[in-house]
Amino acid sequence: MMIFFKERLALLSVPKTGTTAFQAALRDRADLVISGPPELKHAPLYRYNRWIRPMYEKVCGAELEVAAVMREPVSWLGSWYRYRQRPALDGKPNSTKGVTFDDFLHACCKGKPPAYANVGSQAKFLEAQPNGCKVSHLFRYEDQNGLKTFLEQRLDIELHLERKNVSPAAELPVCPESEARLRRKRAAEFEMYQSIPVS
């Protein structure tokens, strides 16, 4: 998460959406950078609303707009699946080594997913709060240029991005039954993603 106070902007860091590259490029420009631990770096909107927003509102009398990135749901889960294939996780409960992608998707749809499929929900991460706190500027991961242009204009800066924290490439075919189940069980993810305008 990053805060740009003068510009009244907070940039959330949804996991597996490429925001690490933006954080690296904007680190020196931001007023507040939360880069760890992961629970704070990747704080969802409800956590921002509870802890960060009140700090700026009560101390500085400022309400910030919130920007974030969302990835197409199957692609997002594919990135998590590949990330958890890395050798450092071998033998650990959250490793996807030896698990097919279809089985991973099936496990993600369970009420209590096993550790390797417990990746949360982008829709829950970005869910508007009862007090009106919401994401004002939501971008598709697949539209990196849209986010880049927005930040360059808002922050009056020229950005030079390098790829960071990239999951290993792999072909991940999905059987139609698995995708249909995923779309049914995680409908909010697909609905939110489809609602994002393409720039």
PDB file of C-alpha atoms in Angstrom:
ATOM      1  CA  MET A   1       0.000   0.000   0.000  1.00  0.00           C
ATOM      2  CA  MET A   2       1.140   3.519  -0.764  1.00  0.00           C
ATOM      3  CA  ILE A   3      -0.193   6.902   0.251  1.00  0.00           C
ATOM      4  CA  PHE A   4       0.308  10.120  -1.717  1.00  0.00           C
ATOM      5  CA  PHE A   5      -0.952  12.766   0.681  1.00  0.00           C
ATOM      6  CA  LYS A   6      -0.680  15.903  -1.459  1.00  0.00           C
ATOM      7  CA  GLU A   7      -2.607  14.183  -4.230  1.00  0.00           C
ATOM      8  CA  ARG A   8      -5.084  12.650  -1.720  1.00  0.00           C
ATOM      9  CA  LEU A   9      -4.548   9.158  -3.107  1.00  0.00           C
ATOM     10  CA  ALA A  10      -4.093   5.695  -1.615  1.00  0.00           C
ATOM     11  CA  LEU A  11      -2.949   2.825  -3.841  1.00  0.00           C
ATOM     12  CA  LEU A  12      -3.896  -0.602  -2.515  1.00  0.00           C
ATOM     13  CA  SER A  13      -1.732  -3.613  -3.284  1.00  0.00           C
ATOM     14  CA  VAL A  14      -4.004  -6.497  -4.301  1.00  0.00           C
ATOM     15  CA  PRO A  15      -1.792  -9.638  -4.355  1.00  0.00           C
ATOM     16  CA  LYS A  16      -0.792 -10.992  -7.788  1.00  0.00           C
ATOM     17  CA  THR A  17      -1.844  -7.854  -9.692  1.00  0.00           C
ATOM     18  CA  GLY A  18       1.532  -6.311 -10.583  1.00  0.00           C
ATOM     19  CA  THR A  19       1.458  -3.557  -7.967  1.00  0.00           C
ATOM     20  CA  THR A  20       4.918  -4.513  -6.656  1.00  0.00           C
ATOM     21  CA  ALA A  21       6.415  -2.988  -9.823  1.00  0.00           C
ATOM     22  CA  PHE A  22       4.506   0.249  -9.230  1.00  0.00           C
ATOM     23  CA  GLN A  23       5.576   0.255  -5.587  1.00  0.00           C
ATOM     24  CA  ALA A  24       9.219  -0.072  -6.610  1.00  0.00           C
ATOM     25  CA  ALA A  25       8.907   2.764  -9.139  1.00  0.00           C
ATOM     26  CA  LEU A  26       7.011   5.095  -6.775  1.00  0.00           C
ATOM     27  CA  ARG A  27       8.670   4.282  -3.461  1.00  0.00           C
ATOM     28  CA  ASP A  28      10.589   7.580  -3.304  1.00  0.00           C
ATOM     29  CA  ARG A  29       7.563   9.597  -4.438  1.00  0.00           C
ATOM     30  CA  ALA A  30       5.085   8.256  -1.868  1.00  0.00           C
ATOM     31  CA  ASP A  31       4.524   9.763   1.578  1.00  0.00           C
ATOM     32  CA  LEU A  32       3.819   6.382   3.140  1.00  0.00           C
ATOM     33  CA  VAL A  33       4.907   2.987   1.816  1.00  0.00           C
ATOM     34  CA  ILE A  34       3.828  -0.180   3.584  1.00  0.00           C
ATOM     35  CA  SER A  35       5.966  -2.922   2.067  1.00  0.00           C
ATOM     36  CA  GLY A  36       5.759  -5.490   4.843  1.00  0.00           C
ATOM     37  CA  PRO A  37       4.665  -7.652   6.426  1.00  0.00           C
ATOM     38  CA  PRO A  38       2.354  -9.070   3.709  1.00  0.00           C
ATOM     39  CA  GLU A  39      -0.724  -8.642   5.946  1.00  0.00           C
ATOM     40  CA  LEU A  40      -0.123  -4.871   5.881  1.00  0.00           C
ATOM     41  CA  LYS A  41       1.439  -4.494   2.438  1.00  0.00           C
ATOM     42  CA  HIS A  42      -1.605  -6.254   0.993  1.00  0.00           C
ATOM     43  CA  ALA A  43      -4.139  -4.697   3.364  1.00  0.00           C
ATOM     44  CA  PRO A  44      -7.639  -4.953   1.855  1.00  0.00           C
ATOM     45  CA  LEU A  45     -10.025  -2.027   1.678  1.00  0.00           C
ATOM     46  CA  TYR A  46     -11.748  -2.973   4.947  1.00  0.00           C
ATOM     47  CA  ARG A  47      -8.384  -2.833   6.772  1.00  0.00           C
ATOM     48  CA  TYR A  48      -7.476   0.467   5.073  1.00  0.00           C
ATOM     49  CA  ASN A  49     -10.882   1.794   6.139  1.00  0.00           C
ATOM     50  CA  ARG A  50     -10.402   0.717   9.744  1.00  0.00           C
ATOM     51  CA  TRP A  51      -6.792   1.811  10.355  1.00  0.00           C
ATOM     52  CA  ILE A  52      -5.308   4.051   7.651  1.00  0.00           C
ATOM     53  CA  ARG A  53      -8.264   6.193   6.530  1.00  0.00           C
ATOM     54  CA  PRO A  54      -9.137   7.362  10.098  1.00  0.00           C
ATOM     55  CA  MET A  55      -5.516   8.383  10.683  1.00  0.00           C
ATOM     56  CA  TYR A  56      -5.577  10.804   7.745  1.00  0.00           C
ATOM     57  CA  GLU A  57      -9.131  11.924   8.419  1.00  0.00           C
ATOM     58  CA  LYS A  58      -8.680  12.648  12.138  1.00  0.00           C
ATOM     59  CA  VAL A  59      -5.117  13.986  12.137  1.00  0.00           C
ATOM     60  CA  CYS A  60      -5.012  15.743   8.764  1.00  0.00           C
ATOM     61  CA  GLY A  61      -8.690  16.378   8.037  1.00  0.00           C
ATOM     62  CA  ALA A  62      -8.226  14.697   4.669  1.00  0.00           C
ATOM     63  CA  GLU A  63     -10.256  12.087   2.809  1.00  0.00           C
ATOM     64  CA  LEU A  64      -8.205  10.121   0.283  1.00  0.00           C
ATOM     65  CA  GLU A  65      -9.395   8.542  -2.937  1.00  0.00           C
ATOM     66  CA  VAL A  66      -8.488   4.886  -3.325  1.00  0.00           C
ATOM     67  CA  ALA A  67      -7.019   3.236  -6.430  1.00  0.00           C
ATOM     68  CA  ALA A  68      -6.523  -0.494  -6.985  1.00  0.00           C
ATOM     69  CA  VAL A  69      -5.973  -3.165  -9.614  1.00  0.00           C
ATOM     70  CA  MET A  70      -8.038  -6.302 -10.230  1.00  0.00           C
ATOM     71  CA  ARG A  71      -6.993  -9.259 -12.343  1.00  0.00           C
ATOM     72  CA  GLU A  72      -9.245 -11.491 -14.444  1.00  0.00           C
ATOM     73  CA  PRO A  73     -10.261 -14.164 -11.892  1.00  0.00           C
ATOM     74  CA  VAL A  74      -8.999 -17.294 -13.689  1.00  0.00           C
ATOM     75  CA  SER A  75      -5.712 -15.557 -14.515  1.00  0.00           C
ATOM     76  CA  TRP A  76      -5.423 -14.372 -10.887  1.00  0.00           C
ATOM     77  CA  LEU A  77      -5.890 -17.900  -9.557  1.00  0.00           C
ATOM     78  CA  GLY A  78      -3.437 -19.182 -12.162  1.00  0.00           C
ATOM     79  CA  SER A  79      -0.823 -16.770 -10.860  1.00  0.00           C
ATOM     80  CA  TRP A  80      -1.404 -17.971  -7.291  1.00  0.00           C
ATOM     81  CA  TYR A  81      -1.199 -21.600  -8.446  1.00  0.00           C
ATOM     82  CA  ARG A  82       2.113 -21.012 -10.253  1.00  0.00           C
ATOM     83  CA  TYR A  83       3.514 -18.948  -7.373  1.00  0.00           C
ATOM     84  CA  ARG A  84       2.828 -21.789  -4.967  1.00  0.00           C
ATOM     85  CA  GLN A  85       4.644 -24.260  -7.213  1.00  0.00           C
ATOM     86  CA  ARG A  86       7.996 -22.713  -6.305  1.00  0.00           C
ATOM     87  CA  PRO A  87      10.579 -25.065  -4.723  1.00  0.00           C
ATOM     88  CA  ALA A  88      10.720 -23.036  -1.489  1.00  0.00           C
ATOM     89  CA  LEU A  89       7.248 -24.369  -0.651  1.00  0.00           C
ATOM     90  CA  ASP A  90       7.973 -28.042  -1.380  1.00  0.00           C
ATOM     91  CA  GLY A  91       6.457 -30.225   1.327  1.00  0.00           C
ATOM     92  CA  LYS A  92       4.517 -27.344   2.897  1.00  0.00           C
ATOM     93  CA  PRO A  93       0.702 -27.292   3.175  1.00  0.00           C
ATOM     94  CA  ASN A  94       0.408 -24.255   0.875  1.00  0.00           C
ATOM     95  CA  SER A  95       2.415 -25.845  -1.961  1.00  0.00           C
ATOM     96  CA  THR A  96       0.536 -26.690  -5.177  1.00  0.00           C
ATOM     97  CA  LYS A  97       3.229 -29.161  -6.224  1.00  0.00           C
ATOM     98  CA  GLY A  98       1.463 -32.357  -7.323  1.00  0.00           C
ATOM     99  CA  VAL A  99      -1.929 -30.615  -7.546  1.00  0.00           C
ATOM    100  CA  THR A 100      -3.523 -30.108 -10.970  1.00  0.00           C
ATOM    101  CA  PHE A 101      -4.836 -26.655 -11.843  1.00  0.00           C
ATOM    102  CA  ASP A 102      -8.374 -28.056 -12.144  1.00  0.00           C
ATOM    103  CA  ASP A 103      -8.075 -29.543  -8.640  1.00  0.00           C
ATOM    104  CA  PHE A 104      -6.740 -26.215  -7.387  1.00  0.00           C
ATOM    105  CA  LEU A 105      -9.729 -24.364  -8.867  1.00  0.00           C
ATOM    106  CA  HIS A 106     -12.095 -26.913  -7.346  1.00  0.00           C
ATOM    107  CA  ALA A 107     -10.437 -26.443  -3.931  1.00  0.00           C
ATOM    108  CA  CYS A 108     -10.712 -22.628  -4.260  1.00  0.00           C
ATOM    109  CA  CYS A 109     -14.496 -23.028  -4.473  1.00  0.00           C
ATOM    110  CA  LYS A 110     -14.813 -24.790  -1.114  1.00  0.00           C
ATOM    111  CA  GLY A 111     -16.199 -23.035   1.943  1.00  0.00           C
ATOM    112  CA  LYS A 112     -13.004 -23.912   3.827  1.00  0.00           C
ATOM    113  CA  PRO A 113     -10.309 -24.376   1.171  1.00  0.00           C
ATOM    114  CA  PRO A 114      -7.161 -26.350   1.987  1.00  0.00           C
ATOM    115  CA  ALA A 115      -4.039 -24.282   2.709  1.00  0.00           C
ATOM    116  CA  TYR A 116      -2.731 -24.493  -0.867  1.00  0.00           C
ATOM    117  CA  ALA A 117      -5.977 -22.986  -2.216  1.00  0.00           C
ATOM    118  CA  ASN A 118      -6.598 -20.457   0.547  1.00  0.00           C
ATOM    119  CA  VAL A 119      -5.914 -17.311  -1.488  1.00  0.00           C
ATOM    120  CA  GLY A 120      -8.804 -15.088  -0.499  1.00  0.00           C
ATOM    121  CA  SER A 121     -11.029 -13.124  -2.844  1.00  0.00           C
ATOM    122  CA  GLN A 122     -10.366 -10.014  -4.902  1.00  0.00           C
ATOM    123  CA  ALA A 123     -14.041  -9.054  -4.559  1.00  0.00           C
ATOM    124  CA  LYS A 124     -13.824  -9.251  -0.763  1.00  0.00           C
ATOM    125  CA  PHE A 125     -10.498  -7.372  -0.813  1.00  0.00           C
ATOM    126  CA  LEU A 126     -12.088  -4.509  -2.787  1.00  0.00           C
ATOM    127  CA  GLU A 127     -15.581  -4.579  -1.274  1.00  0.00           C
ATOM    128  CA  ALA A 128     -17.081  -1.145  -0.547  1.00  0.00           C
ATOM    129  CA  GLN A 129     -17.574  -0.471   3.152  1.00  0.00           C
ATOM    130  CA  PRO A 130     -20.836   0.482   4.929  1.00  0.00           C
ATOM    131  CA  ASN A 131     -19.488   3.966   5.764  1.00  0.00           C
ATOM    132  CA  GLY A 132     -19.011   4.754   2.057  1.00  0.00           C
ATOM    133  CA  CYS A 133     -15.290   4.000   1.809  1.00  0.00           C
ATOM    134  CA  LYS A 134     -14.760   2.480  -1.635  1.00  0.00           C
ATOM    135  CA  VAL A 135     -12.294   2.094  -4.460  1.00  0.00           C
ATOM    136  CA  SER A 136     -12.637   5.252  -6.556  1.00  0.00           C
ATOM    137  CA  HIS A 137     -10.313   4.163  -9.381  1.00  0.00           C
ATOM    138  CA  LEU A 138     -10.280   0.460 -10.278  1.00  0.00           C
ATOM    139  CA  PHE A 139      -8.093  -0.799 -13.130  1.00  0.00           C
ATOM    140  CA  ARG A 140      -7.813  -4.127 -14.876  1.00  0.00           C
ATOM    141  CA  TYR A 141      -4.453  -5.866 -14.435  1.00  0.00           C
ATOM    142  CA  GLU A 142      -4.516  -6.471 -18.171  1.00  0.00           C
ATOM    143  CA  ASP A 143      -4.658  -2.676 -18.677  1.00  0.00           C
ATOM    144  CA  GLN A 144      -1.332  -1.753 -17.057  1.00  0.00           C
ATOM    145  CA  ASN A 145      -1.060   1.256 -19.336  1.00  0.00           C
ATOM    146  CA  GLY A 146      -4.346   2.636 -17.981  1.00  0.00           C
ATOM    147  CA  LEU A 147      -3.028   2.567 -14.414  1.00  0.00           C
ATOM    148  CA  LYS A 148       0.350   3.937 -15.493  1.00  0.00           C
ATOM    149  CA  THR A 149      -1.271   6.854 -17.336  1.00  0.00           C
ATOM    150  CA  PHE A 150      -3.570   7.589 -14.388  1.00  0.00           C
ATOM    151  CA  LEU A 151      -0.674   7.650 -11.905  1.00  0.00           C
ATOM    152  CA  GLU A 152       1.556   9.718 -14.188  1.00  0.00           C
ATOM    153  CA  GLN A 153      -1.172  12.342 -14.573  1.00  0.00           C
ATOM    154  CA  ARG A 154      -2.293  12.314 -10.944  1.00  0.00           C
ATOM    155  CA  LEU A 155       1.247  12.429  -9.523  1.00  0.00           C
ATOM    156  CA  ASP A 156       2.797  14.533 -12.312  1.00  0.00           C
ATOM    157  CA  ILE A 157       5.576  12.009 -12.826  1.00  0.00           C
ATOM    158  CA  GLU A 158       6.989   9.807 -15.583  1.00  0.00           C
ATOM    159  CA  LEU A 159       7.031   6.147 -14.603  1.00  0.00           C
ATOM    160  CA  HIS A 160       9.597   3.547 -15.647  1.00  0.00           C
ATOM    161  CA  LEU A 161       8.422   0.096 -14.585  1.00  0.00           C
ATOM    162  CA  GLU A 162      10.373  -3.131 -14.153  1.00  0.00           C
ATOM    163  CA  ARG A 163       8.664  -6.490 -13.744  1.00  0.00           C
ATOM    164  CA  LYS A 164       8.771  -7.663 -10.126  1.00  0.00           C
ATOM    165  CA  ASN A 165       7.623 -10.752  -8.213  1.00  0.00           C
ATOM    166  CA  VAL A 166       6.489 -12.540 -11.382  1.00  0.00           C
ATOM    167  CA  SER A 167       5.144 -16.089 -11.118  1.00  0.00           C
ATOM    168  CA  PRO A 168       6.818 -18.678 -13.393  1.00  0.00           C
ATOM    169  CA  ALA A 169       5.168 -18.998 -16.803  1.00  0.00           C
ATOM    170  CA  ALA A 170       3.127 -22.144 -17.464  1.00  0.00           C
ATOM    171  CA  GLU A 171       0.254 -23.277 -19.645  1.00  0.00           C
ATOM    172  CA  LEU A 172      -2.775 -23.861 -17.439  1.00  0.00           C
ATOM    173  CA  PRO A 173      -5.652 -25.299 -19.452  1.00  0.00           C
ATOM    174  CA  VAL A 174      -8.997 -25.303 -17.638  1.00  0.00           C
ATOM    175  CA  CYS A 175     -11.739 -27.836 -18.344  1.00  0.00           C
ATOM    176  CA  PRO A 176     -15.152 -26.245 -19.048  1.00  0.00           C
ATOM    177  CA  GLU A 177     -16.728 -27.895 -15.993  1.00  0.00           C
ATOM    178  CA  SER A 178     -14.110 -26.396 -13.669  1.00  0.00           C
ATOM    179  CA  GLU A 179     -14.521 -22.928 -15.136  1.00  0.00           C
ATOM    180  CA  ALA A 180     -18.318 -23.149 -14.948  1.00  0.00           C
ATOM    181  CA  ARG A 181     -18.133 -24.166 -11.273  1.00  0.00           C
ATOM    182  CA  LEU A 182     -15.659 -21.365 -10.553  1.00  0.00           C
ATOM    183  CA  ARG A 183     -17.896 -18.784 -12.249  1.00  0.00           C
ATOM    184  CA  ARG A 184     -20.856 -20.003 -10.220  1.00  0.00           C
ATOM    185  CA  LYS A 185     -19.118 -20.221  -6.840  1.00  0.00           C
ATOM    186  CA  ARG A 186     -17.092 -17.021  -7.194  1.00  0.00           C
ATOM    187  CA  ALA A 187     -19.608 -15.016  -9.204  1.00  0.00           C
ATOM    188  CA  ALA A 188     -18.835 -11.772  -7.339  1.00  0.00           C
ATOM    189  CA  GLU A 189     -15.253 -11.880  -8.675  1.00  0.00           C
ATOM    190  CA  PHE A 190     -16.357 -12.125 -12.294  1.00  0.00           C
ATOM    191  CA  GLU A 191     -19.104  -9.522 -11.883  1.00  0.00           C
ATOM    192  CA  MET A 192     -16.738  -7.000 -10.335  1.00  0.00           C
ATOM    193  CA  TYR A 193     -14.086  -7.595 -12.977  1.00  0.00           C
ATOM    194  CA  GLN A 194     -16.593  -7.208 -15.837  1.00  0.00           C
ATOM    195  CA  SER A 195     -17.797  -3.922 -14.316  1.00  0.00           C
ATOM    196  CA  ILE A 196     -14.371  -2.288 -14.728  1.00  0.00           C
ATOM    197  CA  PRO A 197     -14.347  -0.003 -17.787  1.00  0.00           C
ATOM    198  CA  VAL A 198     -11.570  -0.609 -20.303  1.00  0.00           C
ATOM    199  CA  SER A 199      -9.533   2.535 -20.947  1.00  0.00           C
TER     200      SER A 199
END
